[in-house]
PDB file of C-alpha atoms in Angstrom:
ATOM      1  CA  MET X   1       0.000   0.000   0.000  1.00 43.00           C
ATOM      2  CA  LYS X   2       2.896   2.398   0.769  1.00 46.00           C
ATOM      3  CA  LYS X   3       4.326   1.931  -2.742  1.00 46.00           C
ATOM      4  CA  LEU X   4       0.889   2.491  -4.266  1.00 37.00           C
ATOM      5  CA  LYS X   5       0.496   5.771  -2.348  1.00 46.00           C
ATOM      6  CA  SER X   6       3.741   7.061  -3.841  1.00 48.00           C
ATOM      7  CA  LEU X   7       2.282   6.516  -7.319  1.00 40.00           C
ATOM      8  CA  ALA X   8      -1.213   7.875  -6.653  1.00 45.00           C
ATOM      9  CA  ASP X   9      -0.421  11.432  -7.759  1.00 51.00           C
ATOM     10  CA  LYS X  10       1.573  10.453 -10.845  1.00 48.00           C
ATOM     11  CA  PRO X  11       0.167  11.518 -14.237  1.00 51.00           C
ATOM     12  CA  VAL X  12      -1.473   8.881 -16.427  1.00 41.00           C
ATOM     13  CA  ILE X  13      -1.270   6.023 -13.905  1.00 41.00           C
ATOM     14  CA  GLY X  14      -2.478   7.991 -10.871  1.00 43.00           C
ATOM     15  CA  GLY X  15      -6.164   7.328 -11.526  1.00 48.00           C
ATOM     16  CA  VAL X  16      -5.651   3.601 -11.898  1.00 41.00           C
ATOM     17  CA  VAL X  17      -3.516   3.468  -8.760  1.00 40.00           C
ATOM     18  CA  LYS X  18      -6.153   5.326  -6.726  1.00 49.00           C
ATOM     19  CA  LYS X  19      -8.820   2.855  -7.851  1.00 52.00           C
ATOM     20  CA  ALA X  20      -6.569  -0.038  -6.858  1.00 45.00           C
ATOM     21  CA  MET X  21      -5.969   1.502  -3.431  1.00 45.00           C
ATOM     22  CA  ALA X  22      -9.697   2.049  -2.911  1.00 50.00           C
ATOM     23  CA  SER X  23     -10.405  -1.565  -3.849  1.00 51.00           C
ATOM     24  CA  LEU X  24      -7.774  -2.897  -1.447  1.00 46.00           C
ATOM     25  CA  ALA X  25      -9.100  -0.681   1.343  1.00 52.00           C
ATOM     26  CA  SER X  26     -12.668  -1.823   0.708  1.00 55.00           C
ATOM     27  CA  ASN X  27     -11.707  -5.497   0.809  1.00 57.00           C
ATOM     28  CA  ASP X  28      -9.857  -4.998   4.065  1.00 61.00           C
ATOM     29  CA  ALA X  29     -12.823  -3.099   5.519  1.00 60.00           C
ATOM     30  CA  LYS X  30     -15.121  -6.041   4.781  1.00 62.00           C
ATOM     31  CA  VAL X  31     -12.892  -8.231   6.917  1.00 64.00           C
ATOM     32  CA  ILE X  32     -12.511  -5.621   9.666  1.00 66.00           C
ATOM     33  CA  SER X  33     -16.268  -4.927   9.839  1.00 66.00           C
ATOM     34  CA  ARG X  34     -16.842  -8.545  10.876  1.00 69.00           C
ATOM     35  CA  HIS X  35     -14.470  -8.176  13.833  1.00 72.00           C
ATOM     36  CA  PHE X  36     -14.715  -4.510  14.819  1.00 78.00           C
ATOM     37  CA  SER X  37     -17.767  -4.836  17.067  1.00 78.00           C
ATOM     38  CA  GLN X  38     -16.167  -7.740  18.939  1.00 83.00           C
ATOM     39  CA  TYR X  39     -13.481  -5.436  20.296  1.00 86.00           C
ATOM     40  CA  LEU X  40     -14.630  -1.832  19.870  1.00 88.00           C
ATOM     41  CA  LYS X  41     -18.072  -0.297  20.422  1.00 93.00           C
ATOM     42  CA  PRO X  42     -19.142   3.233  19.375  1.00 94.00           C
ATOM     43  CA  GLN X  43     -21.422   4.917  21.916  1.00 95.00           C
ATOM     44  CA  ILE X  44     -23.040   8.272  22.680  1.00 95.00           C
ATOM     45  CA  ALA X  45     -22.031  10.010  25.915  1.00 95.00           C
ATOM     46  CA  THR X  46     -25.514  10.276  27.427  1.00 93.00           C
ATOM     47  CA  THR X  47     -24.543  11.015  31.038  1.00 95.00           C
ATOM     48  CA  ASP X  48     -22.406  13.615  32.774  1.00 96.00           C
ATOM     49  CA  GLU X  49     -20.110  10.830  33.929  1.00 97.00           C
ATOM     50  CA  LEU X  50     -19.451   9.712  30.351  1.00 97.00           C
ATOM     51  CA  LYS X  51     -18.968  13.300  29.179  1.00 97.00           C
ATOM     52  CA  HIS X  52     -16.351  13.866  31.885  1.00 98.00           C
ATOM     53  CA  GLU X  53     -14.592  10.714  30.704  1.00 98.00           C
ATOM     54  CA  VAL X  54     -14.637  12.141  27.163  1.00 98.00           C
ATOM     55  CA  TYR X  55     -13.148  15.430  28.409  1.00 98.00           C
ATOM     56  CA  GLN X  56     -10.421  13.512  30.241  1.00 98.00           C
ATOM     57  CA  LEU X  57      -9.547  11.593  27.078  1.00 97.00           C
ATOM     58  CA  ARG X  58      -9.392  14.821  25.111  1.00 97.00           C
ATOM     59  CA  HIS X  59      -7.074  16.278  27.750  1.00 97.00           C
ATOM     60  CA  GLN X  60      -4.815  13.254  27.470  1.00 96.00           C
ATOM     61  CA  VAL X  61      -4.562  13.610  23.687  1.00 93.00           C
ATOM     62  CA  TYR X  62      -4.733  17.389  23.117  1.00 92.00           C
ATOM     63  CA  CYS X  63      -2.886  18.595  26.223  1.00 95.00           C
ATOM     64  CA  GLU X  64      -0.562  15.793  27.332  1.00 95.00           C
ATOM     65  CA  GLU X  65       0.333  14.008  24.086  1.00 91.00           C
ATOM     66  CA  LEU X  66       0.011  16.629  21.326  1.00 88.00           C
ATOM     67  CA  HIS X  67       0.478  19.775  23.478  1.00 90.00           C
ATOM     68  CA  PHE X  68      -2.112  21.711  21.469  1.00 88.00           C
ATOM     69  CA  GLU X  69      -3.512  23.093  24.740  1.00 90.00           C
ATOM     70  CA  ASP X  70      -2.068  23.806  28.173  1.00 94.00           C
ATOM     71  CA  ILE X  71      -2.417  21.248  30.975  1.00 96.00           C
ATOM     72  CA  LYS X  72      -5.624  21.958  32.918  1.00 96.00           C
ATOM     73  CA  ASP X  73      -5.946  21.719  36.700  1.00 96.00           C
ATOM     74  CA  SER X  74      -9.032  19.541  36.208  1.00 96.00           C
ATOM     75  CA  TYR X  75      -7.288  17.286  33.657  1.00 97.00           C
ATOM     76  CA  GLU X  76     -10.348  17.758  31.475  1.00 98.00           C
ATOM     77  CA  GLU X  77     -10.315  19.507  28.091  1.00 97.00           C
ATOM     78  CA  CYS X  78     -13.647  21.228  27.465  1.00 96.00           C
ATOM     79  CA  ASP X  79     -14.880  24.535  26.093  1.00 96.00           C
ATOM     80  CA  GLU X  80     -17.914  26.713  25.403  1.00 96.00           C
ATOM     81  CA  PHE X  81     -19.120  24.488  22.550  1.00 97.00           C
ATOM     82  CA  ASP X  82     -19.488  21.276  24.524  1.00 97.00           C
ATOM     83  CA  ASP X  83     -22.904  22.140  25.946  1.00 95.00           C
ATOM     84  CA  ARG X  84     -24.392  22.193  22.422  1.00 95.00           C
ATOM     85  CA  ALA X  85     -22.526  19.176  21.108  1.00 96.00           C
ATOM     86  CA  VAL X  86     -23.315  15.480  20.785  1.00 95.00           C
ATOM     87  CA  HIS X  87     -20.334  13.479  22.040  1.00 96.00           C
ATOM     88  CA  CYS X  88     -19.454  10.091  20.606  1.00 96.00           C
ATOM     89  CA  PHE X  89     -16.768   7.738  21.843  1.00 97.00           C
ATOM     90  CA  ILE X  90     -15.469   4.265  21.058  1.00 95.00           C
ATOM     91  CA  ARG X  91     -14.973   1.870  23.947  1.00 95.00           C
ATOM     92  CA  HIS X  92     -12.361  -0.889  23.835  1.00 92.00           C
ATOM     93  CA  LEU X  93     -14.400  -3.706  25.328  1.00 91.00           C
ATOM     94  CA  SER X  94     -11.756  -5.873  27.001  1.00 89.00           C
ATOM     95  CA  SER X  95      -9.823  -3.043  28.688  1.00 91.00           C
ATOM     96  CA  LYS X  96     -12.916  -0.796  29.187  1.00 94.00           C
ATOM     97  CA  LYS X  97     -10.798   2.160  28.022  1.00 94.00           C
ATOM     98  CA  MET X  98     -11.970   4.835  25.618  1.00 96.00           C
ATOM     99  CA  ALA X  99     -10.191   4.323  22.296  1.00 93.00           C
ATOM    100  CA  GLY X 100     -11.337   7.565  20.685  1.00 94.00           C
ATOM    101  CA  THR X 101     -13.872  10.377  20.728  1.00 96.00           C
ATOM    102  CA  VAL X 102     -15.413  13.013  18.464  1.00 96.00           C
ATOM    103  CA  ARG X 103     -18.108  15.642  18.910  1.00 96.00           C
ATOM    104  CA  LEU X 104     -20.733  17.138  16.618  1.00 97.00           C
ATOM    105  CA  ILE X 105     -21.405  20.795  17.441  1.00 97.00           C
ATOM    106  CA  THR X 106     -24.812  22.240  16.604  1.00 95.00           C
ATOM    107  CA  THR X 107     -26.117  25.799  16.338  1.00 94.00           C
ATOM    108  CA  GLN X 108     -29.520  27.429  16.406  1.00 90.00           C
ATOM    109  CA  ASP X 109     -28.820  31.000  15.270  1.00 90.00           C
ATOM    110  CA  GLN X 110     -26.153  33.539  14.365  1.00 88.00           C
ATOM    111  CA  HIS X 111     -25.459  34.102  18.065  1.00 92.00           C
ATOM    112  CA  GLN X 112     -24.157  30.517  18.268  1.00 95.00           C
ATOM    113  CA  PRO X 113     -21.273  30.399  15.771  1.00 96.00           C
ATOM    114  CA  LEU X 114     -19.550  27.139  14.950  1.00 97.00           C
ATOM    115  CA  PRO X 115     -15.890  27.042  16.068  1.00 96.00           C
ATOM    116  CA  LEU X 116     -14.869  27.252  12.422  1.00 95.00           C
ATOM    117  CA  GLU X 117     -16.894  30.471  12.058  1.00 96.00           C
ATOM    118  CA  LYS X 118     -15.530  31.981  15.276  1.00 96.00           C
ATOM    119  CA  PHE X 119     -11.847  31.183  14.831  1.00 96.00           C
ATOM    120  CA  CYS X 120     -11.264  30.394  11.137  1.00 96.00           C
ATOM    121  CA  SER X 121     -13.793  32.409   9.120  1.00 95.00           C
ATOM    122  CA  HIS X 122     -10.937  34.193   7.334  1.00 96.00           C
ATOM    123  CA  ALA X 123      -9.904  30.877   5.783  1.00 97.00           C
ATOM    124  CA  ILE X 124     -13.272  30.215   4.088  1.00 97.00           C
ATOM    125  CA  ASP X 125     -13.509  31.513   0.529  1.00 96.00           C
ATOM    126  CA  HIS X 126     -16.036  29.226  -1.190  1.00 96.00           C
ATOM    127  CA  PRO X 127     -19.018  31.343  -2.338  1.00 94.00           C
ATOM    128  CA  GLU X 128     -21.621  28.559  -2.025  1.00 97.00           C
ATOM    129  CA  LEU X 129     -20.436  26.205   0.728  1.00 97.00           C
ATOM    130  CA  ALA X 130     -19.786  28.510   3.672  1.00 97.00           C
ATOM    131  CA  PRO X 131     -21.864  27.861   6.826  1.00 97.00           C
ATOM    132  CA  SER X 132     -23.704  31.138   6.202  1.00 95.00           C
ATOM    133  CA  CYS X 133     -25.096  29.713   2.954  1.00 96.00           C
ATOM    134  CA  PHE X 134     -27.351  27.246   4.797  1.00 97.00           C
ATOM    135  CA  PRO X 135     -30.141  27.436   7.398  1.00 96.00           C
ATOM    136  CA  ARG X 136     -28.646  27.407  10.879  1.00 96.00           C
ATOM    137  CA  ASP X 137     -30.601  24.317  11.921  1.00 95.00           C
ATOM    138  CA  SER X 138     -29.105  22.319   9.022  1.00 97.00           C
ATOM    139  CA  ILE X 139     -25.386  22.834   9.773  1.00 97.00           C
ATOM    140  CA  CYS X 140     -22.949  21.360  12.282  1.00 98.00           C
ATOM    141  CA  GLU X 141     -19.233  20.976  12.842  1.00 98.00           C
ATOM    142  CA  MET X 142     -17.215  17.842  13.443  1.00 96.00           C
ATOM    143  CA  SER X 143     -14.594  18.626  16.050  1.00 94.00           C
ATOM    144  CA  ARG X 144     -12.153  17.379  18.698  1.00 94.00           C
ATOM    145  CA  LEU X 145     -11.533  13.973  17.166  1.00 93.00           C
ATOM    146  CA  ALA X 146      -9.047  12.319  19.498  1.00 93.00           C
ATOM    147  CA  VAL X 147      -7.474   8.856  19.510  1.00 92.00           C
ATOM    148  CA  PRO X 148      -5.041   8.171  22.381  1.00 92.00           C
ATOM    149  CA  GLU X 149      -1.502   7.127  21.571  1.00 88.00           C
ATOM    150  CA  GLY X 150      -1.927   3.525  22.648  1.00 85.00           C
ATOM    151  CA  PHE X 151      -4.610   3.037  20.010  1.00 86.00           C
ATOM    152  CA  ARG X 152      -2.795   4.991  17.300  1.00 77.00           C
ATOM    153  CA  LYS X 153       0.170   2.635  17.304  1.00 62.00           C
ATOM    154  CA  ARG X 154       0.447  -0.100  14.694  1.00 50.00           C
ATOM    155  CA  ALA X 155       1.624  -3.660  15.351  1.00 43.00           C
ATOM    156  CA  ILE X 156       5.085  -2.736  14.062  1.00 42.00           C
ATOM    157  CA  ASP X 157       5.525  -0.331  17.011  1.00 43.00           C
ATOM    158  CA  LYS X 158       4.701  -2.783  19.758  1.00 40.00           C
ATOM    159  CA  PHE X 159       8.329  -3.534  20.678  1.00 37.00           C
ATOM    160  CA  LYS X 160       9.254   0.085  21.404  1.00 36.00           C
ATOM    161  CA  GLY X 161       8.339  -0.183  25.050  1.00 32.00           C
ATOM    162  CA  ALA X 162       5.504   0.815  27.346  1.00 28.00           C
ATOM    163  CA  ALA X 163       7.062   4.214  28.071  1.00 28.00           C
ATOM    164  CA  THR X 164       6.186   5.396  24.573  1.00 26.00           C
ATOM    165  CA  GLY X 165       2.609   4.154  24.785  1.00 30.00           C
ATOM    166  CA  ALA X 166       3.306   1.216  22.502  1.00 32.00           C
ATOM    167  CA  ILE X 167       0.781  -1.581  22.150  1.00 34.00           C
ATOM    168  CA  ASN X 168       1.513  -4.556  24.377  1.00 40.00           C
ATOM    169  CA  GLU X 169       1.289  -7.700  22.287  1.00 41.00           C
ATOM    170  CA  GLN X 170       0.262  -9.650  25.395  1.00 41.00           C
ATOM    171  CA  VAL X 171      -2.764  -7.372  25.826  1.00 46.00           C
ATOM    172  CA  PHE X 172      -4.068  -6.937  22.275  1.00 48.00           C
ATOM    173  CA  SER X 173      -4.638  -9.736  19.774  1.00 54.00           C
ATOM    174  CA  GLU X 174      -3.481  -9.463  16.161  1.00 54.00           C
ATOM    175  CA  THR X 175      -7.101  -9.083  15.057  1.00 57.00           C
ATOM    176  CA  GLU X 176      -7.557  -6.215  17.500  1.00 51.00           C
ATOM    177  CA  LEU X 177      -4.398  -4.567  16.184  1.00 48.00           C
ATOM    178  CA  ARG X 178      -5.834  -4.695  12.659  1.00 57.00           C
ATOM    179  CA  CYS X 179      -8.952  -2.883  13.900  1.00 60.00           C
ATOM    180  CA  PHE X 180      -7.109   0.016  15.553  1.00 58.00           C
ATOM    181  CA  PRO X 181      -6.302   2.015  12.360  1.00 68.00           C
ATOM    182  CA  TYR X 182     -10.058   2.067  11.660  1.00 80.00           C
ATOM    183  CA  ILE X 183     -10.924   3.854  14.902  1.00 87.00           C
ATOM    184  CA  ALA X 184     -10.554   7.349  13.406  1.00 88.00           C
ATOM    185  CA  ILE X 185     -12.516   6.357  10.289  1.00 86.00           C
ATOM    186  CA  CYS X 186     -15.321   4.985  12.466  1.00 88.00           C
ATOM    187  CA  LEU X 187     -15.374   8.224  14.465  1.00 92.00           C
ATOM    188  CA  TYR X 188     -15.888  10.189  11.235  1.00 91.00           C
ATOM    189  CA  MET X 189     -18.638   7.736  10.310  1.00 90.00           C
ATOM    190  CA  ALA X 190     -20.232   8.123  13.740  1.00 92.00           C
ATOM    191  CA  ALA X 191     -20.268  11.910  13.475  1.00 93.00           C
ATOM    192  CA  THR X 192     -21.779  11.692  10.001  1.00 91.00           C
ATOM    193  CA  ALA X 193     -24.432   9.255  11.224  1.00 90.00           C
ATOM    194  CA  MET X 194     -25.319  11.669  14.026  1.00 92.00           C
ATOM    195  CA  ALA X 195     -25.532  14.531  11.518  1.00 94.00           C
ATOM    196  CA  ILE X 196     -27.953  12.604   9.311  1.00 91.00           C
ATOM    197  CA  ARG X 197     -30.083  11.513  12.244  1.00 89.00           C
ATOM    198  CA  SER X 198     -30.414  15.099  13.451  1.00 91.00           C
ATOM    199  CA  LYS X 199     -31.028  16.349   9.868  1.00 93.00           C
ATOM    200  CA  ARG X 200     -27.961  18.578  10.075  1.00 95.00           C
ATOM    201  CA  HIS X 201     -26.736  17.441   6.709  1.00 96.00           C
ATOM    202  CA  HIS X 202     -24.173  20.190   6.065  1.00 97.00           C
ATOM    203  CA  VAL X 203     -21.050  19.209   8.000  1.00 98.00           C
ATOM    204  CA  PHE X 204     -17.917  21.329   8.408  1.00 98.00           C
ATOM    205  CA  VAL X 205     -14.497  20.451   9.787  1.00 97.00           C
ATOM    206  CA  MET X 206     -10.969  21.852  10.005  1.00 96.00           C
ATOM    207  CA  MET X 207      -8.443  19.201   9.011  1.00 92.00           C
ATOM    208  CA  GLU X 208      -5.081  18.567   7.422  1.00 91.00           C
ATOM    209  CA  PRO X 209      -5.253  18.242   3.621  1.00 91.00           C
ATOM    210  CA  ARG X 210      -3.281  14.990   3.856  1.00 86.00           C
ATOM    211  CA  LEU X 211      -6.004  13.498   6.035  1.00 86.00           C
ATOM    212  CA  ALA X 212      -8.736  14.694   3.686  1.00 89.00           C
ATOM    213  CA  ARG X 213      -6.945  13.002   0.767  1.00 86.00           C
ATOM    214  CA  SER X 214      -6.547   9.785   2.737  1.00 81.00           C
ATOM    215  CA  LEU X 215     -10.259   9.689   3.573  1.00 85.00           C
ATOM    216  CA  THR X 216     -11.173   9.853  -0.127  1.00 84.00           C
ATOM    217  CA  PHE X 217      -9.675   6.371  -0.556  1.00 78.00           C
ATOM    218  CA  VAL X 218     -12.440   4.943   1.627  1.00 80.00           C
ATOM    219  CA  GLY X 219     -15.148   7.102   0.059  1.00 85.00           C
ATOM    220  CA  ILE X 220     -15.396   9.895   2.670  1.00 89.00           C
ATOM    221  CA  LYS X 221     -15.086  12.846   0.295  1.00 92.00           C
ATOM    222  CA  PHE X 222     -14.627  16.135   2.108  1.00 95.00           C
ATOM    223  CA  GLN X 223     -14.506  19.182  -0.185  1.00 96.00           C
ATOM    224  CA  SER X 224     -12.044  21.985   0.457  1.00 97.00           C
ATOM    225  CA  ILE X 225     -13.798  25.339   0.965  1.00 98.00           C
ATOM    226  CA  GLY X 226     -10.852  27.550   1.803  1.00 97.00           C
ATOM    227  CA  LYS X 227      -7.163  28.069   2.276  1.00 96.00           C
ATOM    228  CA  LEU X 228      -4.592  26.450   4.496  1.00 96.00           C
ATOM    229  CA  ILE X 229      -3.969  28.275   7.786  1.00 95.00           C
ATOM    230  CA  GLU X 230      -2.159  27.671  11.056  1.00 92.00           C
ATOM    231  CA  PHE X 231      -4.674  26.131  13.468  1.00 88.00           C
ATOM    232  CA  HIS X 232      -3.141  23.406  15.662  1.00 81.00           C
ATOM    233  CA  GLY X 233      -0.893  22.727  12.671  1.00 83.00           C
ATOM    234  CA  LYS X 234      -1.558  23.447   9.017  1.00 89.00           C
ATOM    235  CA  ARG X 235      -5.284  22.929   8.467  1.00 93.00           C
ATOM    236  CA  ALA X 236      -7.970  24.002   6.013  1.00 96.00           C
ATOM    237  CA  PRO X 237     -11.783  24.185   6.172  1.00 97.00           C
ATOM    238  CA  TYR X 238     -13.706  21.302   4.577  1.00 98.00           C
ATOM    239  CA  TYR X 239     -17.342  20.513   3.872  1.00 98.00           C
ATOM    240  CA  ILE X 240     -19.337  17.347   3.259  1.00 97.00           C
ATOM    241  CA  ASP X 241     -23.035  16.695   2.668  1.00 96.00           C
ATOM    242  CA  ALA X 242     -23.626  13.835   5.093  1.00 94.00           C
ATOM    243  CA  ARG X 243     -26.435  12.427   2.936  1.00 92.00           C
ATOM    244  CA  GLU X 244     -23.923  11.553   0.232  1.00 92.00           C
ATOM    245  CA  LEU X 245     -21.775   9.304   2.415  1.00 88.00           C
ATOM    246  CA  PRO X 246     -23.687   6.038   1.814  1.00 82.00           C
ATOM    247  CA  ASN X 247     -23.437   6.702  -1.930  1.00 88.00           C
ATOM    248  CA  THR X 248     -19.692   7.370  -1.988  1.00 89.00           C
ATOM    249  CA  LEU X 249     -18.467   4.736   0.467  1.00 85.00           C
ATOM    250  CA  SER X 250     -17.084   1.531  -0.970  1.00 77.00           C
ATOM    251  CA  SER X 251     -19.093  -1.579  -0.167  1.00 75.00           C
ATOM    252  CA  GLY X 252     -16.811  -2.741   2.641  1.00 74.00           C
ATOM    253  CA  TYR X 253     -17.133   0.588   4.417  1.00 81.00           C
ATOM    254  CA  VAL X 254     -20.922   0.688   4.030  1.00 83.00           C
ATOM    255  CA  LYS X 255     -21.022  -2.453   6.185  1.00 81.00           C
ATOM    256  CA  LEU X 256     -18.778  -0.742   8.720  1.00 84.00           C
ATOM    257  CA  LEU X 257     -21.013   2.347   8.699  1.00 87.00           C
ATOM    258  CA  GLU X 258     -24.094   0.221   9.353  1.00 86.00           C
ATOM    259  CA  SER X 259     -22.346  -1.464  12.270  1.00 85.00           C
ATOM    260  CA  VAL X 260     -21.308   1.897  13.725  1.00 89.00           C
ATOM    261  CA  GLU X 261     -24.788   3.367  13.525  1.00 89.00           C
ATOM    262  CA  HIS X 262     -26.379   0.238  14.977  1.00 88.00           C
ATOM    263  CA  ASP X 263     -24.086   0.463  18.023  1.00 90.00           C
ATOM    264  CA  LEU X 264     -24.829   4.182  18.452  1.00 91.00           C
ATOM    265  CA  ILE X 265     -28.572   3.528  18.447  1.00 89.00           C
ATOM    266  CA  GLN X 266     -28.175   0.735  20.971  1.00 86.00           C
ATOM    267  CA  SER X 267     -26.259   3.060  23.296  1.00 84.00           C
ATOM    268  CA  GLY X 268     -29.184   5.527  23.393  1.00 80.00           C
ATOM    269  CA  GLY X 269     -29.079   9.284  22.899  1.00 72.00           C
ATOM    270  CA  MET X 270     -28.776   9.080  19.115  1.00 76.00           C
ATOM    271  CA  PRO X 271     -30.245  12.248  17.527  1.00 71.00           C
ATOM    272  CA  GLY X 272     -33.549  11.479  15.825  1.00 62.00           C
ATOM    273  CA  THR X 273     -33.790   7.957  17.250  1.00 46.00           C
ATOM    274  CA  LEU X 274     -37.252   8.528  18.662  1.00 34.00           C
ATOM    275  CA  ASN X 275     -38.616   9.540  15.260  1.00 38.00           C
ATOM    276  CA  GLN X 276     -36.758   7.093  13.041  1.00 43.00           C
ATOM    277  CA  PRO X 277     -37.081   3.295  12.988  1.00 43.00           C
ATOM    278  CA  GLU X 278     -34.041   1.417  14.272  1.00 43.00           C
ATOM    279  CA  GLY X 279     -33.870  -0.549  11.032  1.00 44.00           C
ATOM    280  CA  ASP X 280     -33.446   2.611   8.944  1.00 47.00           C
ATOM    281  CA  LEU X 281     -29.678   2.407   8.595  1.00 45.00           C
ATOM    282  CA  ALA X 282     -27.216   3.682   6.032  1.00 41.00           C
ATOM    283  CA  LEU X 283     -28.584   1.745   3.068  1.00 36.00           C
ATOM    284  CA  GLY X 284     -32.003   3.169   3.854  1.00 40.00           C
ATOM    285  CA  TRP X 285     -30.561   6.680   3.493  1.00 37.00           C
ATOM    286  CA  ARG X 286     -29.243   5.745   0.075  1.00 35.00           C
ATOM    287  CA  LEU X 287     -32.794   5.046  -1.032  1.00 29.00           C
ATOM    288  CA  SER X 288     -34.395   7.958   0.802  1.00 29.00           C
ATOM    289  CA  PRO X 289     -31.849  10.550   1.933  1.00 32.00           C
ATOM    290  CA  SER X 290     -34.244  13.318   2.965  1.00 29.00           C
TER     291      SER X 290
END
């Protein structure tokens, strides 16, 4: 896969290489989707206790590991947007630890700007896909995606020692290790599922262009709507219509998306759950995306 990536942007053969990479990723996802729920379970933080656990995980990643923010006395990373956000996390079942989290921030009016509008509005230059182009109750922002170091490591890193947060081969099985790189993808899927359920179809996010390109290989096609700026590293504003995700995902990832949404519904607190049948999953959106 590494050699294929080096050829993906080459003229003439680049298109063929990208299709090959997408096919390989889809096949792998089909295998992973059968095992993912055995080890990792997406959930909604429906209680204050779970939300505090989410904030603690974010502190670990954003303040202690990445140093994007200062260490807090409370050892919780939270801000003014958390009260109007839906928080999702993925639980590693055998260790009971949180393996990742993401939030979906909502807004009701102009007095409740999205973080992207408040801090990065100068980076947005697309005339038709800015947040201001849509009704306020139809937009949201994906934010604070965090995966702790122990779950970011690949199997190849597991001999580097516990001090670096490496995966302990005596703790995690090889099948579990194969699932770990999919944690971030499943968090993006979870946020998109929450957006669709709440009918906030227009989703915005600040991310690294390299990450946006990588996500296209699995069919998550964020569109750039502005320029690159310094914001916890070099990042740019992106947009996606959440309703399109089931149509652009490769078949292997559609199965993974269905599994993610099913687990979110089971956890309770899923936006729109009370008004939408449990069986209406991703493939149902493909047929009726309204």
